[in-house]
PDB file of C-alpha atoms in Angstrom:
ATOM      1  CA  MET A   1     108.478 152.338  84.181  1.00 48.00           C
ATOM      2  CA  LYS A   2     108.441 155.664  86.030  1.00 50.00           C
ATOM      3  CA  TYR A   3     104.985 154.777  87.439  1.00 45.00           C
ATOM      4  CA  ILE A   4     106.289 151.510  88.892  1.00 46.00           C
ATOM      5  CA  GLY A   5     109.179 153.364  90.526  1.00 44.00           C
ATOM      6  CA  ALA A   6     106.747 155.912  91.992  1.00 41.00           C
ATOM      7  CA  ALA A   7     104.552 153.117  93.371  1.00 40.00           C
ATOM      8  CA  VAL A   8     107.551 151.452  95.010  1.00 39.00           C
ATOM      9  CA  TRP A   9     108.544 154.723  96.697  1.00 41.00           C
ATOM     10  CA  LEU A  10     104.949 155.340  97.792  1.00 38.00           C
ATOM     11  CA  PHE A  11     104.724 151.926  99.501  1.00 40.00           C
ATOM     12  CA  ALA A  12     108.170 152.334 101.050  1.00 44.00           C
ATOM     13  CA  ALA A  13     107.077 155.644 102.579  1.00 45.00           C
ATOM     14  CA  LEU A  14     103.985 154.181 104.270  1.00 45.00           C
ATOM     15  CA  PRO A  15     104.239 153.795 108.039  1.00 49.00           C
ATOM     16  CA  ALA A  16     104.576 150.185 109.201  1.00 47.00           C
ATOM     17  CA  THR A  17     101.190 150.364 110.918  1.00 45.00           C
ATOM     18  CA  THR A  18      99.448 150.710 107.555  1.00 47.00           C
ATOM     19  CA  LEU A  19     100.710 147.250 106.683  1.00 50.00           C
ATOM     20  CA  ALA A  20      98.840 145.641 109.588  1.00 53.00           C
ATOM     21  CA  GLN A  21      95.859 143.371 109.124  1.00 49.00           C
ATOM     22  CA  GLU A  22      92.740 144.999 107.734  1.00 54.00           C
ATOM     23  CA  PRO A  23      90.454 146.254 110.549  1.00 59.00           C
ATOM     24  CA  ASP A  24      87.640 143.870 109.599  1.00 66.00           C
ATOM     25  CA  GLY A  25      89.919 140.852 109.070  1.00 77.00           C
ATOM     26  CA  ALA A  26      89.513 137.919 111.415  1.00 88.00           C
ATOM     27  CA  PRO A  27      92.477 137.554 113.790  1.00 92.00           C
ATOM     28  CA  VAL A  28      94.426 134.325 114.125  1.00 94.00           C
ATOM     29  CA  PRO A  29      92.772 132.468 117.028  1.00 94.00           C
ATOM     30  CA  ASP A  30      94.691 132.396 120.320  1.00 94.00           C
ATOM     31  CA  GLU A  31      94.541 128.598 120.262  1.00 95.00           C
ATOM     32  CA  VAL A  32      96.685 128.644 117.113  1.00 96.00           C
ATOM     33  CA  LYS A  33      99.044 131.330 118.434  1.00 96.00           C
ATOM     34  CA  ALA A  34      99.657 129.137 121.510  1.00 96.00           C
ATOM     35  CA  LEU A  35     102.033 127.190 119.236  1.00 97.00           C
ATOM     36  CA  ALA A  36     104.414 130.176 119.048  1.00 97.00           C
ATOM     37  CA  GLY A  37     108.010 129.143 119.614  1.00 97.00           C
ATOM     38  CA  CYS A  38     110.051 126.055 118.906  1.00 98.00           C
ATOM     39  CA  TRP A  39     109.156 122.464 119.682  1.00 98.00           C
ATOM     40  CA  SER A  40     110.976 119.145 119.496  1.00 98.00           C
ATOM     41  CA  GLY A  41     109.748 115.600 119.818  1.00 98.00           C
ATOM     42  CA  SER A  42     108.987 112.286 118.233  1.00 98.00           C
ATOM     43  CA  GLY A  43     106.143 110.432 116.660  1.00 97.00           C
ATOM     44  CA  SER A  44     105.173 108.053 113.929  1.00 97.00           C
ATOM     45  CA  VAL A  45     103.968 108.433 110.363  1.00 96.00           C
ATOM     46  CA  MET A  46     102.138 105.392 108.954  1.00 93.00           C
ATOM     47  CA  GLY A  47     103.862 103.330 111.649  1.00 94.00           C
ATOM     48  CA  LYS A  48     107.370 104.690 110.926  1.00 95.00           C
ATOM     49  CA  PRO A  49     109.099 106.280 113.993  1.00 98.00           C
ATOM     50  CA  VAL A  50     110.282 109.853 113.358  1.00 97.00           C
ATOM     51  CA  ALA A  51     111.976 112.770 115.112  1.00 98.00           C
ATOM     52  CA  ILE A  52     110.281 116.137 114.552  1.00 98.00           C
ATOM     53  CA  GLY A  53     110.874 119.816 115.176  1.00 97.00           C
ATOM     54  CA  LEU A  54     108.549 122.805 114.762  1.00 98.00           C
ATOM     55  CA  ASP A  55     109.267 126.524 114.474  1.00 98.00           C
ATOM     56  CA  ALA A  56     106.018 128.513 114.847  1.00 97.00           C
ATOM     57  CA  ARG A  57     105.497 132.268 114.624  1.00 98.00           C
ATOM     58  CA  SER A  58     103.260 135.094 113.479  1.00 97.00           C
ATOM     59  CA  ILE A  59     103.871 136.471 109.982  1.00 97.00           C
ATOM     60  CA  THR A  60     102.490 139.187 107.698  1.00 94.00           C
ATOM     61  CA  GLY A  61     101.944 141.769 110.413  1.00 92.00           C
ATOM     62  CA  ASP A  62     100.264 139.192 112.692  1.00 92.00           C
ATOM     63  CA  ALA A  63      97.539 138.547 110.096  1.00 95.00           C
ATOM     64  CA  LEU A  64      98.748 134.939 109.619  1.00 96.00           C
ATOM     65  CA  PHE A  65     100.644 132.293 111.568  1.00 98.00           C
ATOM     66  CA  VAL A  66     103.185 129.832 110.164  1.00 98.00           C
ATOM     67  CA  VAL A  67     104.474 126.483 111.419  1.00 98.00           C
ATOM     68  CA  ASP A  68     107.625 125.154 109.763  1.00 98.00           C
ATOM     69  CA  VAL A  69     108.077 121.415 110.229  1.00 97.00           C
ATOM     70  CA  ASP A  70     111.274 119.367 109.841  1.00 97.00           C
ATOM     71  CA  SER A  71     111.392 115.650 110.529  1.00 97.00           C
ATOM     72  CA  HIS A  72     113.326 112.530 109.682  1.00 97.00           C
ATOM     73  CA  ALA A  73     112.848 108.813 110.089  1.00 96.00           C
ATOM     74  CA  LEU A  74     114.689 107.453 113.133  1.00 97.00           C
ATOM     75  CA  ALA A  75     115.849 104.413 111.148  1.00 96.00           C
ATOM     76  CA  ASP A  76     117.248 106.570 108.328  1.00 95.00           C
ATOM     77  CA  PRO A  77     118.184 110.237 109.002  1.00 91.00           C
ATOM     78  CA  GLU A  78     118.423 110.760 105.229  1.00 95.00           C
ATOM     79  CA  ASP A  79     114.667 110.041 105.000  1.00 95.00           C
ATOM     80  CA  ARG A  80     113.660 113.671 105.590  1.00 96.00           C
ATOM     81  CA  TYR A  81     110.375 115.535 105.432  1.00 95.00           C
ATOM     82  CA  ALA A  82     109.557 119.247 105.639  1.00 96.00           C
ATOM     83  CA  ALA A  83     106.279 121.163 105.664  1.00 96.00           C
ATOM     84  CA  HIS A  84     105.106 124.765 105.787  1.00 97.00           C
ATOM     85  CA  LEU A  85     101.680 125.265 107.368  1.00 97.00           C
ATOM     86  CA  ILE A  86      99.954 128.641 107.276  1.00 98.00           C
ATOM     87  CA  PHE A  87      96.965 129.456 109.477  1.00 97.00           C
ATOM     88  CA  GLY A  88      94.689 132.470 109.511  1.00 96.00           C
ATOM     89  CA  GLY A  89      91.471 133.565 111.109  1.00 94.00           C
ATOM     90  CA  LYS A  90      88.366 133.249 109.002  1.00 89.00           C
ATOM     91  CA  THR A  91      85.521 135.710 109.346  1.00 82.00           C
ATOM     92  CA  VAL A  92      82.500 134.095 110.942  1.00 70.00           C
ATOM     93  CA  ARG A  93      79.203 134.658 109.194  1.00 62.00           C
ATOM     94  CA  PRO A  94      76.371 135.606 111.620  1.00 56.00           C
ATOM     95  CA  GLU A  95      74.562 132.281 111.087  1.00 63.00           C
ATOM     96  CA  ASP A  96      77.714 130.445 112.259  1.00 56.00           C
ATOM     97  CA  GLY A  97      77.297 131.664 115.833  1.00 57.00           C
ATOM     98  CA  ASP A  98      80.356 132.023 118.063  1.00 54.00           C
ATOM     99  CA  ALA A  99      82.633 129.597 116.209  1.00 55.00           C
ATOM    100  CA  LYS A 100      86.197 130.817 115.633  1.00 60.00           C
ATOM    101  CA  ASN A 101      86.960 129.579 112.179  1.00 89.00           C
ATOM    102  CA  ILE A 102      90.420 128.895 110.802  1.00 95.00           C
ATOM    103  CA  SER A 103      91.667 128.991 107.232  1.00 94.00           C
ATOM    104  CA  ALA A 104      94.812 127.041 106.410  1.00 96.00           C
ATOM    105  CA  PHE A 105      97.292 126.070 103.706  1.00 96.00           C
ATOM    106  CA  PHE A 106      99.578 123.013 103.752  1.00 95.00           C
ATOM    107  CA  ALA A 107     102.691 122.718 101.594  1.00 93.00           C
ATOM    108  CA  ASP A 108     105.371 120.098 102.034  1.00 92.00           C
ATOM    109  CA  SER A 109     108.429 118.471 100.541  1.00 92.00           C
ATOM    110  CA  PHE A 110     106.251 116.410  98.192  1.00 87.00           C
ATOM    111  CA  GLY A 111     105.884 119.566  96.079  1.00 88.00           C
ATOM    112  CA  GLY A 112     103.170 121.565  94.402  1.00 87.00           C
ATOM    113  CA  ASP A 113     100.964 118.635  93.438  1.00 84.00           C
ATOM    114  CA  PHE A 114     100.441 117.860  97.117  1.00 84.00           C
ATOM    115  CA  THR A 115      99.507 121.245  98.561  1.00 92.00           C
ATOM    116  CA  GLY A 116      96.198 121.532 100.349  1.00 93.00           C
ATOM    117  CA  VAL A 117      93.761 124.181 101.462  1.00 95.00           C
ATOM    118  CA  GLY A 118      92.077 123.554 104.780  1.00 94.00           C
ATOM    119  CA  THR A 119      89.374 124.841 107.070  1.00 93.00           C
ATOM    120  CA  GLY A 120      88.926 124.244 110.728  1.00 94.00           C
ATOM    121  CA  SER A 121      87.841 125.530 114.079  1.00 93.00           C
ATOM    122  CA  VAL A 122      88.884 126.020 117.650  1.00 93.00           C
ATOM    123  CA  ARG A 123      88.120 123.265 120.173  1.00 91.00           C
ATOM    124  CA  PRO A 124      88.080 123.518 123.976  1.00 86.00           C
ATOM    125  CA  ASP A 125      91.609 122.038 124.179  1.00 89.00           C
ATOM    126  CA  GLY A 126      93.155 123.244 120.896  1.00 94.00           C
ATOM    127  CA  PHE A 127      92.091 123.348 117.279  1.00 97.00           C
ATOM    128  CA  GLU A 128      91.606 121.150 114.242  1.00 96.00           C
ATOM    129  CA  VAL A 129      91.894 121.670 110.510  1.00 96.00           C
ATOM    130  CA  ALA A 130      90.825 119.357 107.683  1.00 94.00           C
ATOM    131  CA  TYR A 131      92.673 119.464 104.359  1.00 95.00           C
ATOM    132  CA  ALA A 132      90.826 118.118 101.317  1.00 90.00           C
ATOM    133  CA  TYR A 133      92.901 116.190  98.794  1.00 89.00           C
ATOM    134  CA  PRO A 134      91.571 114.292  95.762  1.00 87.00           C
ATOM    135  CA  ASP A 135      91.998 110.882  97.419  1.00 87.00           C
ATOM    136  CA  ALA A 136      91.271 111.700 101.071  1.00 91.00           C
ATOM    137  CA  SER A 137      90.636 114.314 103.715  1.00 93.00           C
ATOM    138  CA  PHE A 138      93.405 114.694 106.302  1.00 95.00           C
ATOM    139  CA  VAL A 139      92.231 115.955 109.693  1.00 96.00           C
ATOM    140  CA  ASN A 140      94.958 117.627 111.787  1.00 97.00           C
ATOM    141  CA  ARG A 141      94.219 117.959 115.514  1.00 97.00           C
ATOM    142  CA  TRP A 142      96.465 120.188 117.608  1.00 98.00           C
ATOM    143  CA  ARG A 143      96.506 120.239 121.424  1.00 97.00           C
ATOM    144  CA  VAL A 144      98.727 122.655 123.352  1.00 95.00           C
ATOM    145  CA  ALA A 145      99.037 122.157 127.112  1.00 94.00           C
ATOM    146  CA  GLY A 146     101.695 124.393 128.648  1.00 91.00           C
ATOM    147  CA  ASP A 147     105.063 123.213 127.339  1.00 95.00           C
ATOM    148  CA  ALA A 148     103.664 120.170 125.499  1.00 97.00           C
ATOM    149  CA  VAL A 149     102.030 119.782 122.095  1.00 97.00           C
ATOM    150  CA  SER A 150     100.298 116.797 120.579  1.00 98.00           C
ATOM    151  CA  TRP A 151      99.504 116.730 116.877  1.00 98.00           C
ATOM    152  CA  THR A 152      97.563 113.899 115.312  1.00 98.00           C
ATOM    153  CA  ILE A 153      96.614 113.406 111.690  1.00 97.00           C
ATOM    154  CA  THR A 154      93.921 111.036 110.501  1.00 97.00           C
ATOM    155  CA  ALA A 155      92.875 110.226 106.952  1.00 95.00           C
ATOM    156  CA  ARG A 156      89.338 109.697 105.743  1.00 93.00           C
ATOM    157  CA  THR A 157      88.445 108.382 102.300  1.00 91.00           C
ATOM    158  CA  GLY A 158      84.867 108.925 101.208  1.00 85.00           C
ATOM    159  CA  ALA A 159      82.318 108.227 103.927  1.00 86.00           C
ATOM    160  CA  GLY A 160      84.614 105.729 105.651  1.00 86.00           C
ATOM    161  CA  PRO A 161      85.962 106.054 109.182  1.00 92.00           C
ATOM    162  CA  GLU A 162      89.053 108.078 110.063  1.00 93.00           C
ATOM    163  CA  GLU A 163      92.250 106.037 109.944  1.00 95.00           C
ATOM    164  CA  PRO A 164      95.430 106.942 111.888  1.00 95.00           C
ATOM    165  CA  PHE A 165      98.074 108.564 109.682  1.00 95.00           C
ATOM    166  CA  ALA A 166     100.540 110.344 111.995  1.00 97.00           C
ATOM    167  CA  THR A 167     100.918 111.258 115.634  1.00 98.00           C
ATOM    168  CA  TYR A 168     103.490 113.489 117.309  1.00 98.00           C
ATOM    169  CA  ASP A 169     104.306 114.497 120.886  1.00 98.00           C
ATOM    170  CA  LEU A 170     106.520 117.559 121.319  1.00 98.00           C
ATOM    171  CA  VAL A 171     107.910 119.718 124.107  1.00 98.00           C
ATOM    172  CA  ARG A 172     109.061 123.317 124.038  1.00 97.00           C
ATOM    173  CA  ALA A 173     112.653 123.655 122.810  1.00 97.00           C
ATOM    174  CA  ALA A 174     115.242 126.366 122.260  1.00 95.00           C
ATOM    175  CA  CYS A 175     114.998 127.976 118.847  1.00 93.00           C
ATOM    176  CA  ALA A 176     118.007 127.775 116.567  1.00 85.00           C
ATOM    177  CA  GLY A 177     119.952 131.026 116.637  1.00 73.00           C
ATOM    178  CA  ALA A 178     118.340 132.096 119.922  1.00 59.00           C
TER     179      ALA A 178
END
C-alpha cells in the first residue's frame, strides 16, 4: 500500500508538460480540430427529423479530440439520443505516403454492445471515418466550412452500395455555461 501512495505522489509532482502527448505520437489532424466549439442544427436519421447539438473539444493534453452529441426526434422530444466520439491522429507508416490518418471510437446511448472502433483520413474539405460493426460499416463524413458543419452517415452491408443513414446540418452556437 505504501508503494501505491508513493506512486500517486510521484505522478502528482510531475509538471503538467510531462503529461502532454508523446513526442512521436501523431497529432489530431487540423481538419478534426476545426470542429472545436459548440454546434446546433437539425437533420434526419433513417428518415426521422431530429434536432442535434454538438460540443467538441480537445482532451487528454491535446492528444485526442472528443465530440459529444445530443439529439432528439422533433416529433417526440422524449425520443433522445446521445453519443461520445473520440478522434486521434494515427501514425502514418512510410508506405502510406502523405495521408493523415485518423483513429476513432464511437460510443452512444445504445450501450456497450454498440460501440465501434473506426479508422479514417483527411479529405480536401473535411474528414471521414468508417466504423466496422458486425452487420455493417458506417461511414461518417464531416465537412466544416466556416460556421457551418455537415455530417452524413451512410451504411454499407457486405459489398453492397452505401445507403443513407443520417444527415445533419449545423451552425456554430453558444456553448452552455459560456
